[in-house]
Amino acid sequence: MAGDNSKQFWKRSAKLPGSIQPVYGAQHPPLDPRLTKNFIKERSKVNAVPLKNKKASSFHEFARNTSDAWDIGDDEDEDFSTSSFQTLNSKVALATAAQVLENHSKLRVKPERSQSTATEITANFKVIKSSSDAQLSRNSGDTCLRNPLHKQQSLPLRPIIPLVARISDQNASGAPPMTVREKTRLEKFRQLLSSHNTDLDELRKCSWPGVPREVRPVTWRLLSGYLPANTERRKMTLQRKREEYFGFIEQYYDSRNEEHHQDTYRQIHIDIPRTNPLIPLFQQPLVQEIFERILFIWAIRHPASGYVQGINDLVTPFFVVFLSEYVEEDVENFDVTNLSQDMLRSIEADSFWCMSKLLDGIQDNYTFAQPGIQKKVQALEELVSRIDEQVHNHFRRYEVEYLQFAFRWMNNLLMRELPLRCTIRLWDTYQSEPEGFSHFHLYVCAAFLIKWRKEILDEEDFQGLLMLLQNLPTIHWGNEEIGLLLAEAYRLKYIFADAPNHYRR
């Protein structure tokens, strides 16, 4: 039986075992960034029940003062009131309604205001893929104006938060479908790729600022080391490697039911449905079967690490990129059963080999005790202490450990923090950088953290900081934001990577 403290905790937090809670990560609906801060503060005011006359200010204190939720076994008659949440929701609704009414009243008073201003107002009520889409909206004419909100409407309109950031990738970042500059870049890529021996150094240089969608599949195969630079050898190499992969399937896949492999296969089978759960593409049974084969074969061929949770995420960018070779429209809703068996086999084998090449460079992240991740998190802490001491001291003041939020950044290569389309753009650069996934990723994480310094410094308690760091509002990010992030990461690398005395205190 849990003590009184556990009961007080559940009353205060109003979180019952099994209740639906926000799921962290950019692949899932984030908290509304405009309301998150108010939500946390309002909840702390409304729900706070003094626990030993002191609020838990650190993880350890929080853990000491609470018990396992499932210990409360016979408290069925307890009244876990939800009135606090109803109060909170009414406050949020009233604030939102007031804002909407104010906006629409301005529209009535100044109907002659410019089209661009009206578009900015209505932009809050539509699904946006990135900040660049606002530019597209400005070209859509007067149809963007909404009808005024009727006062008798019982519920206020609220901004629509997209369930999933769409995969569709725009190298032009909201510009017309193909600008002159993009055509020139695409032509340069095609010349490089079609030359007898592709200059890989030049290809990396061209790929750093992003790879055009039309040539991304073959570019990724080359940059990952899966394909040879010589064009005459590519077809033969692809055929041989694909046959080799399906030879592994025939040789090893049936062993998934054997006792010594059951735990590995069971964990893979559990994790696959959790991979991008809101993107229909990854919930198709045929796609999940492909992922299961890829992950199981990789695991038994790498016994030093085996399968580790998080590796399942690393398949998805390769799968989407190689699928786009056969699909012109957005792939997130594409039914893969429309593809031929040969196409599916090619996508599966290429995804396996490219993922294997990636993991070869960061395998110490997934061996016993994950020493690679421990070292990278420690390096991130040292780096942040040098580039932004105020943020670093803010974490120390509220006892936030870097491992509590940065472990996932290293384990999943920021895939849980960014929309998938942003990950694909990020990997264009990672594959262009020497040791991009292992070394350059550290500087990207540092730049990513400092990007949110204002929001971090505004939070003044342990729980608020962790809530922020695990729900960073990147759902609308596009190529512009990733480009700025990479530029800052490159600047940090240029300053610190080859200057160990500057890096350490």
Coordinates of C-alpha atoms in Angstrom, one line a residue:
M1 CA 0.0 0.0 0.0
A2 CA 1.2 3.5 -0.8
G3 CA 1.4 6.0 1.9
D4 CA -0.4 9.3 2.2
N5 CA 2.3 11.0 0.1
S6 CA 1.5 9.0 -2.9
K7 CA -2.2 9.8 -2.6
Q8 CA -1.4 13.5 -2.3
F9 CA 0.8 13.3 -5.4
W10 CA -1.9 11.8 -7.6
K11 CA -4.5 14.3 -6.3
R12 CA -2.1 17.1 -7.0
S13 CA -1.1 16.0 -10.5
A14 CA -4.5 14.6 -11.5
K15 CA -2.7 12.0 -13.6
L16 CA -4.3 8.6 -13.1
P17 CA -2.5 5.3 -14.1
G18 CA -3.4 4.6 -17.7
S19 CA -4.7 8.1 -18.5
I20 CA -3.7 9.7 -21.8
Q21 CA -0.7 12.0 -21.4
P22 CA 1.2 14.1 -24.0
V23 CA 3.6 12.0 -26.0
Y24 CA 7.0 13.6 -26.4
G25 CA 8.7 14.1 -29.7
A26 CA 8.3 16.0 -32.9
Q27 CA 6.6 13.0 -34.6
H28 CA 3.7 13.4 -32.2
P29 CA 1.3 16.3 -31.6
P30 CA 3.3 18.8 -29.4
L31 CA 1.8 21.1 -26.8
D32 CA 0.8 24.4 -28.3
P33 CA 4.0 26.5 -27.9
R34 CA 1.9 29.6 -27.1
L35 CA 0.1 27.9 -24.3
T36 CA 2.7 25.5 -22.9
K37 CA 4.2 27.9 -20.5
N38 CA 0.8 29.2 -19.3
F39 CA -0.4 25.6 -19.0
I40 CA 2.5 24.6 -16.7
K41 CA 2.2 27.7 -14.5
E42 CA -1.6 27.6 -14.3
R43 CA -1.5 23.9 -13.4
S44 CA 1.0 24.5 -10.7
K45 CA -1.2 27.2 -9.2
V46 CA -4.5 25.3 -9.4
N47 CA -3.3 21.8 -8.5
A48 CA -0.6 22.5 -6.0
V49 CA -1.1 20.7 -2.7
P50 CA 1.8 21.4 -0.3
L51 CA 3.8 18.3 0.2
K52 CA 5.9 18.6 3.3
N53 CA 5.4 22.4 2.8
K54 CA 7.9 22.3 -0.1
K55 CA 7.7 21.9 -3.8
A56 CA 9.8 19.2 -5.4
S57 CA 12.7 21.2 -7.0
S58 CA 14.8 18.3 -8.3
F59 CA 14.4 14.9 -9.8
H60 CA 15.8 13.2 -6.7
E61 CA 13.4 15.0 -4.4
F62 CA 10.5 14.4 -6.7
A63 CA 11.3 10.7 -6.7
R64 CA 11.6 10.5 -2.9
N65 CA 8.2 12.1 -2.4
T66 CA 6.2 9.9 -4.8
S67 CA 5.4 6.3 -5.1
D68 CA 4.7 4.0 -7.9
A69 CA 1.2 4.7 -9.4
W70 CA 0.3 1.0 -9.4
D71 CA 0.7 0.8 -5.7
I72 CA -2.6 2.4 -5.3
G73 CA -4.6 -0.7 -5.6
D74 CA -7.6 -0.3 -3.3
D75 CA -8.4 3.4 -3.5
E76 CA -11.3 2.9 -5.9
D77 CA -13.5 5.1 -3.7
E78 CA -11.0 8.0 -3.9
D79 CA -12.4 11.0 -5.7
F80 CA -9.7 12.2 -8.1
S81 CA -11.3 15.4 -9.1
T82 CA -10.8 16.8 -12.5
S83 CA -12.2 20.2 -11.6
S84 CA -8.8 21.8 -11.8
F85 CA -8.4 20.8 -15.4
Q86 CA -11.8 22.0 -16.2
T87 CA -10.9 25.3 -14.7
L88 CA -7.7 25.4 -16.7
N89 CA -9.5 24.5 -19.9
S90 CA -12.0 27.3 -19.4
K91 CA -9.3 29.8 -18.8
V92 CA -7.4 28.8 -21.9
A93 CA -10.7 28.8 -23.9
L94 CA -11.7 32.2 -22.7
A95 CA -8.2 33.6 -23.4
T96 CA -8.3 32.1 -26.9
A97 CA -11.8 33.3 -27.6
A98 CA -10.9 36.9 -26.5
Q99 CA -7.9 36.8 -28.9
V100 CA -10.0 35.5 -31.8
L101 CA -12.8 38.1 -31.2
E102 CA -10.2 40.9 -31.0
N103 CA -8.6 39.8 -34.3
H104 CA -12.0 39.6 -36.1
S105 CA -13.2 42.9 -34.7
K106 CA -10.1 44.5 -36.2
L107 CA -11.0 42.9 -39.5
R108 CA -14.4 44.5 -39.4
V109 CA -13.1 47.9 -38.4
K110 CA -10.3 47.9 -41.1
P111 CA -11.6 45.9 -44.0
E112 CA -9.2 47.8 -46.3
R113 CA -6.1 46.5 -44.6
S114 CA -3.6 44.8 -46.8
Q115 CA -4.0 41.2 -47.9
S116 CA -0.7 40.2 -46.3
T117 CA -1.9 41.3 -42.9
A118 CA -5.1 39.4 -43.2
T119 CA -3.2 36.3 -44.3
E120 CA -1.1 36.5 -41.2
I121 CA -4.2 36.4 -39.0
T122 CA -5.7 33.4 -40.8
A123 CA -2.4 31.6 -40.9
N124 CA -3.0 30.7 -37.3
F125 CA -6.0 28.7 -38.3
K126 CA -4.5 26.4 -40.9
V127 CA -2.1 23.5 -40.9
I128 CA 1.3 24.9 -41.8
K129 CA 4.2 22.7 -42.9
S130 CA 6.9 25.3 -42.2
S131 CA 7.4 29.0 -41.8
S132 CA 8.1 29.2 -45.5
D133 CA 4.4 28.2 -46.3
A134 CA 3.3 31.6 -45.1
Q135 CA 4.9 32.9 -48.3
L136 CA 2.8 30.5 -50.4
S137 CA -0.3 31.6 -48.5
R138 CA 0.3 35.2 -49.5
N139 CA -0.2 34.3 -53.1
S140 CA -3.5 32.6 -52.6
G141 CA -5.7 35.7 -53.0
D142 CA -8.5 37.1 -51.0
T143 CA -9.9 33.7 -50.3
C144 CA -7.8 33.4 -47.2
L145 CA -10.1 35.7 -45.3
R146 CA -12.4 33.9 -42.9
N147 CA -16.0 34.9 -42.1
P148 CA -16.3 36.8 -38.8
L149 CA -16.8 34.7 -35.7
H150 CA -20.4 34.7 -34.5
K151 CA -20.8 35.6 -30.9
Q152 CA -23.5 33.0 -30.3
Q153 CA -21.0 30.3 -31.2
S154 CA -20.5 28.2 -28.0
L155 CA -16.9 27.1 -28.5
P156 CA -14.1 29.4 -29.7
L157 CA -12.1 28.6 -32.7
R158 CA -8.6 27.3 -31.8
P159 CA -5.5 27.0 -33.9
I160 CA -5.2 23.7 -35.6
I161 CA -2.1 21.8 -34.5
P162 CA -1.2 19.2 -37.2
L163 CA -1.2 15.6 -36.0
V164 CA 2.0 15.0 -37.9
A165 CA 4.5 17.2 -39.8
R166 CA 4.2 16.1 -43.4
I167 CA 7.2 14.4 -44.9
S168 CA 7.0 16.4 -48.2
D169 CA 10.3 18.0 -48.6
Q170 CA 10.8 21.3 -50.4
N171 CA 14.4 22.2 -51.2
A172 CA 13.1 25.6 -52.3
S173 CA 11.6 26.1 -48.9
G174 CA 8.3 27.5 -50.1
A175 CA 9.6 29.1 -53.3
P176 CA 8.1 28.1 -56.7
P177 CA 8.4 24.5 -57.7
M178 CA 11.7 24.9 -59.5
T179 CA 13.7 28.2 -59.5
V180 CA 16.5 29.0 -61.9
R181 CA 19.0 28.4 -59.0
E182 CA 17.5 25.0 -58.2
K183 CA 17.6 24.0 -61.8
T184 CA 21.3 24.9 -62.0
R185 CA 22.0 22.9 -58.8
L186 CA 20.0 19.9 -60.0
E187 CA 21.9 20.0 -63.3
K188 CA 25.2 20.1 -61.5
F189 CA 24.2 17.0 -59.4
R190 CA 23.2 15.1 -62.5
Q191 CA 26.5 15.9 -64.2
L192 CA 28.4 14.7 -61.1
L193 CA 26.4 11.5 -60.8
S194 CA 26.6 10.6 -64.5
S195 CA 30.4 11.1 -64.8
H196 CA 32.4 8.0 -65.3
N197 CA 33.9 8.3 -61.8
T198 CA 31.9 10.5 -59.5
D199 CA 34.0 13.0 -57.6
L200 CA 32.8 12.2 -54.1
D201 CA 34.5 15.2 -52.5
E202 CA 32.7 17.5 -54.9
L203 CA 29.5 15.6 -54.3
R204 CA 29.8 16.1 -50.6
K205 CA 30.4 19.8 -51.1
C206 CA 27.3 20.2 -53.3
S207 CA 25.2 18.1 -50.8
W208 CA 26.1 20.0 -47.7
P209 CA 23.4 22.7 -48.2
G210 CA 20.8 20.0 -49.2
V211 CA 20.3 17.5 -51.9
P212 CA 17.5 17.9 -54.6
R213 CA 14.7 15.3 -54.1
E214 CA 15.1 14.0 -57.6
V215 CA 18.7 12.8 -57.0
R216 CA 18.7 12.2 -53.3
P217 CA 18.4 8.3 -53.5
V218 CA 21.5 7.8 -55.6
T219 CA 23.4 10.6 -53.8
W220 CA 22.7 8.9 -50.4
R221 CA 23.8 5.5 -51.7
L222 CA 27.1 7.1 -52.8
L223 CA 27.7 9.2 -49.8
S224 CA 27.1 6.3 -47.4
G225 CA 29.6 4.1 -49.2
Y226 CA 27.0 1.7 -50.4
L227 CA 27.6 2.4 -54.1
P228 CA 30.9 2.7 -55.8
A229 CA 31.9 6.0 -57.5
N230 CA 32.4 4.2 -60.8
T231 CA 29.2 4.2 -62.8
E232 CA 29.9 1.0 -64.6
R233 CA 30.1 -1.0 -61.4
R234 CA 27.0 0.4 -59.8
K235 CA 24.4 -1.8 -61.4
M236 CA 26.4 -5.0 -60.6
T237 CA 27.0 -3.8 -57.0
L238 CA 23.4 -3.1 -56.4
Q239 CA 22.4 -6.5 -57.7
R240 CA 25.0 -8.3 -55.7
K241 CA 24.2 -6.5 -52.4
R242 CA 20.5 -7.0 -52.8
E243 CA 20.9 -10.7 -53.4
E244 CA 23.2 -10.9 -50.4
Y245 CA 20.7 -9.2 -48.1
F246 CA 17.9 -11.6 -49.1
G247 CA 20.3 -14.5 -48.6
F248 CA 20.6 -13.3 -45.0
I249 CA 16.8 -13.4 -44.8
E250 CA 16.6 -17.0 -46.0
Q251 CA 19.5 -18.0 -43.7
Y252 CA 18.6 -16.2 -40.5
Y253 CA 15.0 -14.9 -40.4
D254 CA 13.4 -18.2 -39.5
S255 CA 15.6 -18.3 -36.3
R256 CA 13.5 -15.4 -34.9
N257 CA 11.3 -18.1 -33.2
E258 CA 14.3 -19.8 -31.6
E259 CA 14.6 -19.4 -27.9
H260 CA 17.9 -17.4 -27.9
H261 CA 16.5 -14.9 -30.5
Q262 CA 13.0 -14.6 -29.1
D263 CA 13.7 -11.6 -26.8
T264 CA 15.3 -9.7 -29.6
Y265 CA 12.5 -10.3 -32.1
R266 CA 9.8 -9.6 -29.4
Q267 CA 11.3 -6.2 -28.6
I268 CA 11.6 -5.3 -32.3
H269 CA 8.0 -6.5 -32.8
I270 CA 6.9 -4.2 -30.0
D271 CA 8.8 -1.2 -31.2
I272 CA 7.8 -1.2 -34.9
P273 CA 4.2 0.1 -34.3
R274 CA 5.7 2.9 -32.2
T275 CA 7.8 4.1 -35.1
N276 CA 6.2 7.4 -36.3
P277 CA 2.7 6.2 -35.1
L278 CA 0.9 9.1 -36.7
I279 CA 2.2 8.6 -40.2
P280 CA 0.0 6.1 -42.1
L281 CA 2.9 4.9 -44.2
F282 CA 4.6 3.3 -41.2
Q283 CA 1.4 1.7 -39.9
Q284 CA 0.9 -0.5 -43.0
P285 CA 1.5 -4.2 -42.2
L286 CA 3.7 -4.7 -45.2
V287 CA 6.0 -1.8 -44.2
Q288 CA 6.2 -3.1 -40.6
E289 CA 7.2 -6.5 -41.9
I290 CA 10.0 -4.9 -43.9
F291 CA 11.2 -3.0 -40.8
E292 CA 11.1 -6.2 -38.7
R293 CA 13.3 -8.1 -41.2
I294 CA 15.8 -5.2 -41.5
L295 CA 16.2 -4.8 -37.8
F296 CA 16.3 -8.5 -36.9
I297 CA 18.9 -9.3 -39.6
W298 CA 21.0 -6.3 -38.4
A299 CA 20.7 -7.3 -34.8
I300 CA 21.9 -10.9 -35.2
R301 CA 24.7 -9.8 -37.5
H302 CA 25.9 -7.4 -34.8
P303 CA 25.9 -9.4 -31.6
A304 CA 28.2 -6.9 -29.7
S305 CA 25.2 -4.6 -29.5
G306 CA 22.2 -6.5 -30.8
Y307 CA 19.0 -4.6 -31.1
V308 CA 18.6 -1.5 -28.9
Q309 CA 15.5 0.7 -28.7
G310 CA 15.9 3.7 -30.9
I311 CA 17.6 1.9 -33.8
N312 CA 14.1 1.4 -35.3
D313 CA 13.9 5.2 -35.9
L314 CA 17.1 5.2 -38.0
V315 CA 15.5 3.0 -40.7
T316 CA 12.7 5.5 -41.6
P317 CA 14.7 8.3 -43.4
F318 CA 16.4 5.7 -45.7
F319 CA 13.1 4.0 -46.3
V320 CA 11.3 7.2 -47.2
V321 CA 14.1 8.4 -49.5
F322 CA 14.4 5.2 -51.4
L323 CA 10.6 5.0 -51.6
S324 CA 10.5 8.5 -53.2
E325 CA 12.5 7.0 -56.1
Y326 CA 9.3 5.3 -57.2
V327 CA 6.6 7.7 -55.8
E328 CA 6.2 11.2 -57.0
E329 CA 3.5 12.4 -54.6
D330 CA 3.9 12.8 -50.9
V331 CA 4.7 9.4 -49.5
E332 CA 3.1 9.6 -46.0
N333 CA -0.2 8.3 -47.2
F334 CA 1.1 6.1 -50.1
D335 CA -0.1 2.5 -50.2
V336 CA 3.0 0.4 -50.7
T337 CA 1.0 -2.5 -52.0
N338 CA 0.8 -0.5 -55.3
L339 CA 4.5 -1.2 -55.9
S340 CA 5.8 -4.3 -57.5
Q341 CA 7.6 -6.9 -55.5
D342 CA 11.0 -6.0 -57.1
M343 CA 10.6 -2.4 -56.2
L344 CA 9.8 -3.3 -52.6
R345 CA 12.8 -5.7 -52.4
S346 CA 15.1 -3.0 -53.7
I347 CA 13.9 -0.4 -51.2
E348 CA 14.2 -2.9 -48.3
A349 CA 17.7 -4.1 -49.2
D350 CA 19.0 -0.6 -49.8
S351 CA 17.6 0.7 -46.5
F352 CA 19.3 -2.2 -44.7
W353 CA 22.7 -1.6 -46.2
C354 CA 22.6 2.2 -45.8
M355 CA 21.4 1.9 -42.2
S356 CA 24.2 -0.6 -41.5
K357 CA 26.8 1.8 -42.9
L358 CA 25.4 4.6 -40.6
L359 CA 25.5 2.3 -37.5
D360 CA 29.0 1.2 -38.2
G361 CA 30.2 4.7 -37.4
I362 CA 28.2 5.0 -34.1
Q363 CA 28.0 1.4 -32.9
D364 CA 29.5 2.3 -29.5
N365 CA 26.2 4.2 -28.9
Y366 CA 24.4 0.8 -28.7
T367 CA 26.9 -1.6 -27.1
F368 CA 26.6 -2.5 -23.4
A369 CA 26.0 0.5 -21.2
Q370 CA 26.0 2.7 -24.3
P371 CA 29.4 4.3 -23.7
G372 CA 29.3 6.3 -26.9
I373 CA 26.2 8.2 -25.7
Q374 CA 27.6 8.8 -22.2
K375 CA 30.7 10.4 -23.7
K376 CA 28.7 12.5 -26.2
V377 CA 26.4 13.8 -23.5
Q378 CA 29.4 14.7 -21.3
A379 CA 31.0 16.5 -24.3
L380 CA 27.8 18.4 -24.9
E381 CA 27.7 19.5 -21.3
E382 CA 31.3 20.8 -21.5
L383 CA 30.6 22.5 -24.8
V384 CA 27.5 24.3 -23.6
S385 CA 29.4 25.4 -20.4
R386 CA 31.8 27.3 -22.7
I387 CA 29.4 28.7 -25.3
D388 CA 26.6 29.8 -23.0
E389 CA 27.5 29.7 -19.3
Q390 CA 24.2 31.3 -18.4
V391 CA 22.2 28.4 -19.7
H392 CA 24.6 25.9 -18.2
N393 CA 24.3 27.5 -14.8
H394 CA 20.5 27.6 -15.1
F395 CA 20.5 23.9 -15.5
R396 CA 22.8 23.4 -12.5
R397 CA 20.7 25.8 -10.4
Y398 CA 17.5 23.6 -10.9
E399 CA 19.5 20.3 -10.9
V400 CA 18.7 19.4 -14.5
E401 CA 21.2 16.8 -15.7
Y402 CA 22.1 16.8 -19.4
L403 CA 21.5 13.0 -19.5
Q404 CA 17.9 13.5 -18.7
F405 CA 17.1 15.2 -22.0
A406 CA 20.2 14.8 -24.2
F407 CA 20.3 11.0 -24.0
R408 CA 17.4 10.8 -26.5
W409 CA 19.1 13.4 -28.7
M410 CA 22.1 11.1 -29.1
N411 CA 20.3 7.8 -29.1
N412 CA 17.8 8.8 -31.8
L413 CA 19.9 11.5 -33.6
L414 CA 17.3 14.2 -32.8
M415 CA 14.7 12.2 -34.7
R416 CA 12.2 12.5 -31.9
E417 CA 12.7 16.3 -31.7
L418 CA 12.3 17.1 -35.4
P419 CA 9.8 16.4 -38.1
L420 CA 10.9 13.6 -40.5
R421 CA 11.3 16.0 -43.4
C422 CA 13.8 18.0 -41.3
T423 CA 15.7 14.8 -40.4
I424 CA 16.0 14.0 -44.1
R425 CA 17.4 17.5 -44.8
L426 CA 19.7 17.2 -41.7
W427 CA 21.1 13.8 -43.0
D428 CA 22.0 15.4 -46.3
T429 CA 24.6 17.4 -44.4
Y430 CA 25.5 14.6 -42.0
Q431 CA 26.4 12.4 -44.9
S432 CA 28.5 15.2 -46.4
E433 CA 30.5 15.8 -43.2
P434 CA 33.4 13.6 -42.1
E435 CA 32.0 11.7 -39.1
G436 CA 28.7 13.6 -39.5
F437 CA 26.6 11.2 -37.4
S438 CA 29.2 10.8 -34.6
H439 CA 31.2 14.0 -34.4
F440 CA 29.3 16.8 -36.2
H441 CA 26.0 15.7 -34.5
L442 CA 27.5 17.0 -31.1
Y443 CA 27.7 20.5 -32.5
V444 CA 24.2 20.3 -34.0
C445 CA 22.8 19.3 -30.5
A446 CA 24.6 22.2 -28.9
A447 CA 23.3 24.7 -31.5
F448 CA 19.8 23.1 -31.1
L449 CA 19.9 23.6 -27.3
I450 CA 21.1 27.2 -27.5
K451 CA 18.4 27.9 -30.1
W452 CA 15.9 27.7 -27.1
R453 CA 17.9 29.7 -24.6
K454 CA 15.2 32.3 -24.0
E455 CA 12.6 29.7 -23.4
I456 CA 15.0 27.8 -21.1
L457 CA 15.9 30.8 -19.0
D458 CA 12.2 31.7 -18.7
E459 CA 11.5 28.4 -16.9
E460 CA 12.3 28.5 -13.2
D461 CA 11.7 25.0 -11.9
F462 CA 12.9 21.5 -12.6
Q463 CA 9.7 20.1 -14.0
G464 CA 9.1 23.1 -16.3
L465 CA 12.5 22.8 -17.8
L466 CA 12.1 19.1 -18.5
M467 CA 8.7 19.6 -20.0
L468 CA 10.1 22.2 -22.3
L469 CA 13.1 20.2 -23.4
Q470 CA 11.0 17.2 -24.1
N471 CA 8.3 19.1 -26.1
L472 CA 10.3 21.6 -28.1
P473 CA 8.0 23.3 -30.7
T474 CA 9.5 22.2 -34.0
I475 CA 6.4 20.8 -35.7
H476 CA 6.4 23.6 -38.2
W477 CA 10.1 23.6 -38.9
G478 CA 11.3 23.5 -42.5
N479 CA 14.5 23.9 -44.5
E480 CA 15.2 27.4 -43.4
E481 CA 15.3 26.5 -39.7
I482 CA 17.5 23.5 -40.4
G483 CA 19.8 25.5 -42.6
L484 CA 20.3 28.1 -39.8
L485 CA 20.8 25.3 -37.2
L486 CA 23.5 23.7 -39.4
A487 CA 25.2 27.0 -40.0
E488 CA 25.5 27.6 -36.3
A489 CA 26.7 24.0 -35.7
Y490 CA 29.4 24.5 -38.3
R491 CA 30.5 27.7 -36.6
L492 CA 30.8 25.9 -33.3
K493 CA 32.7 23.1 -34.8
Y494 CA 35.1 25.6 -36.5
I495 CA 35.8 27.2 -33.2
F496 CA 36.0 24.2 -30.8
A497 CA 36.7 21.0 -32.8
D498 CA 40.4 21.6 -33.3
A499 CA 41.0 23.7 -30.2
P500 CA 41.1 21.4 -27.2
N501 CA 42.5 24.1 -24.9
H502 CA 39.6 26.4 -25.9
Y503 CA 37.1 23.6 -25.5
R504 CA 38.1 22.7 -21.9
R505 CA 38.4 25.0 -18.9

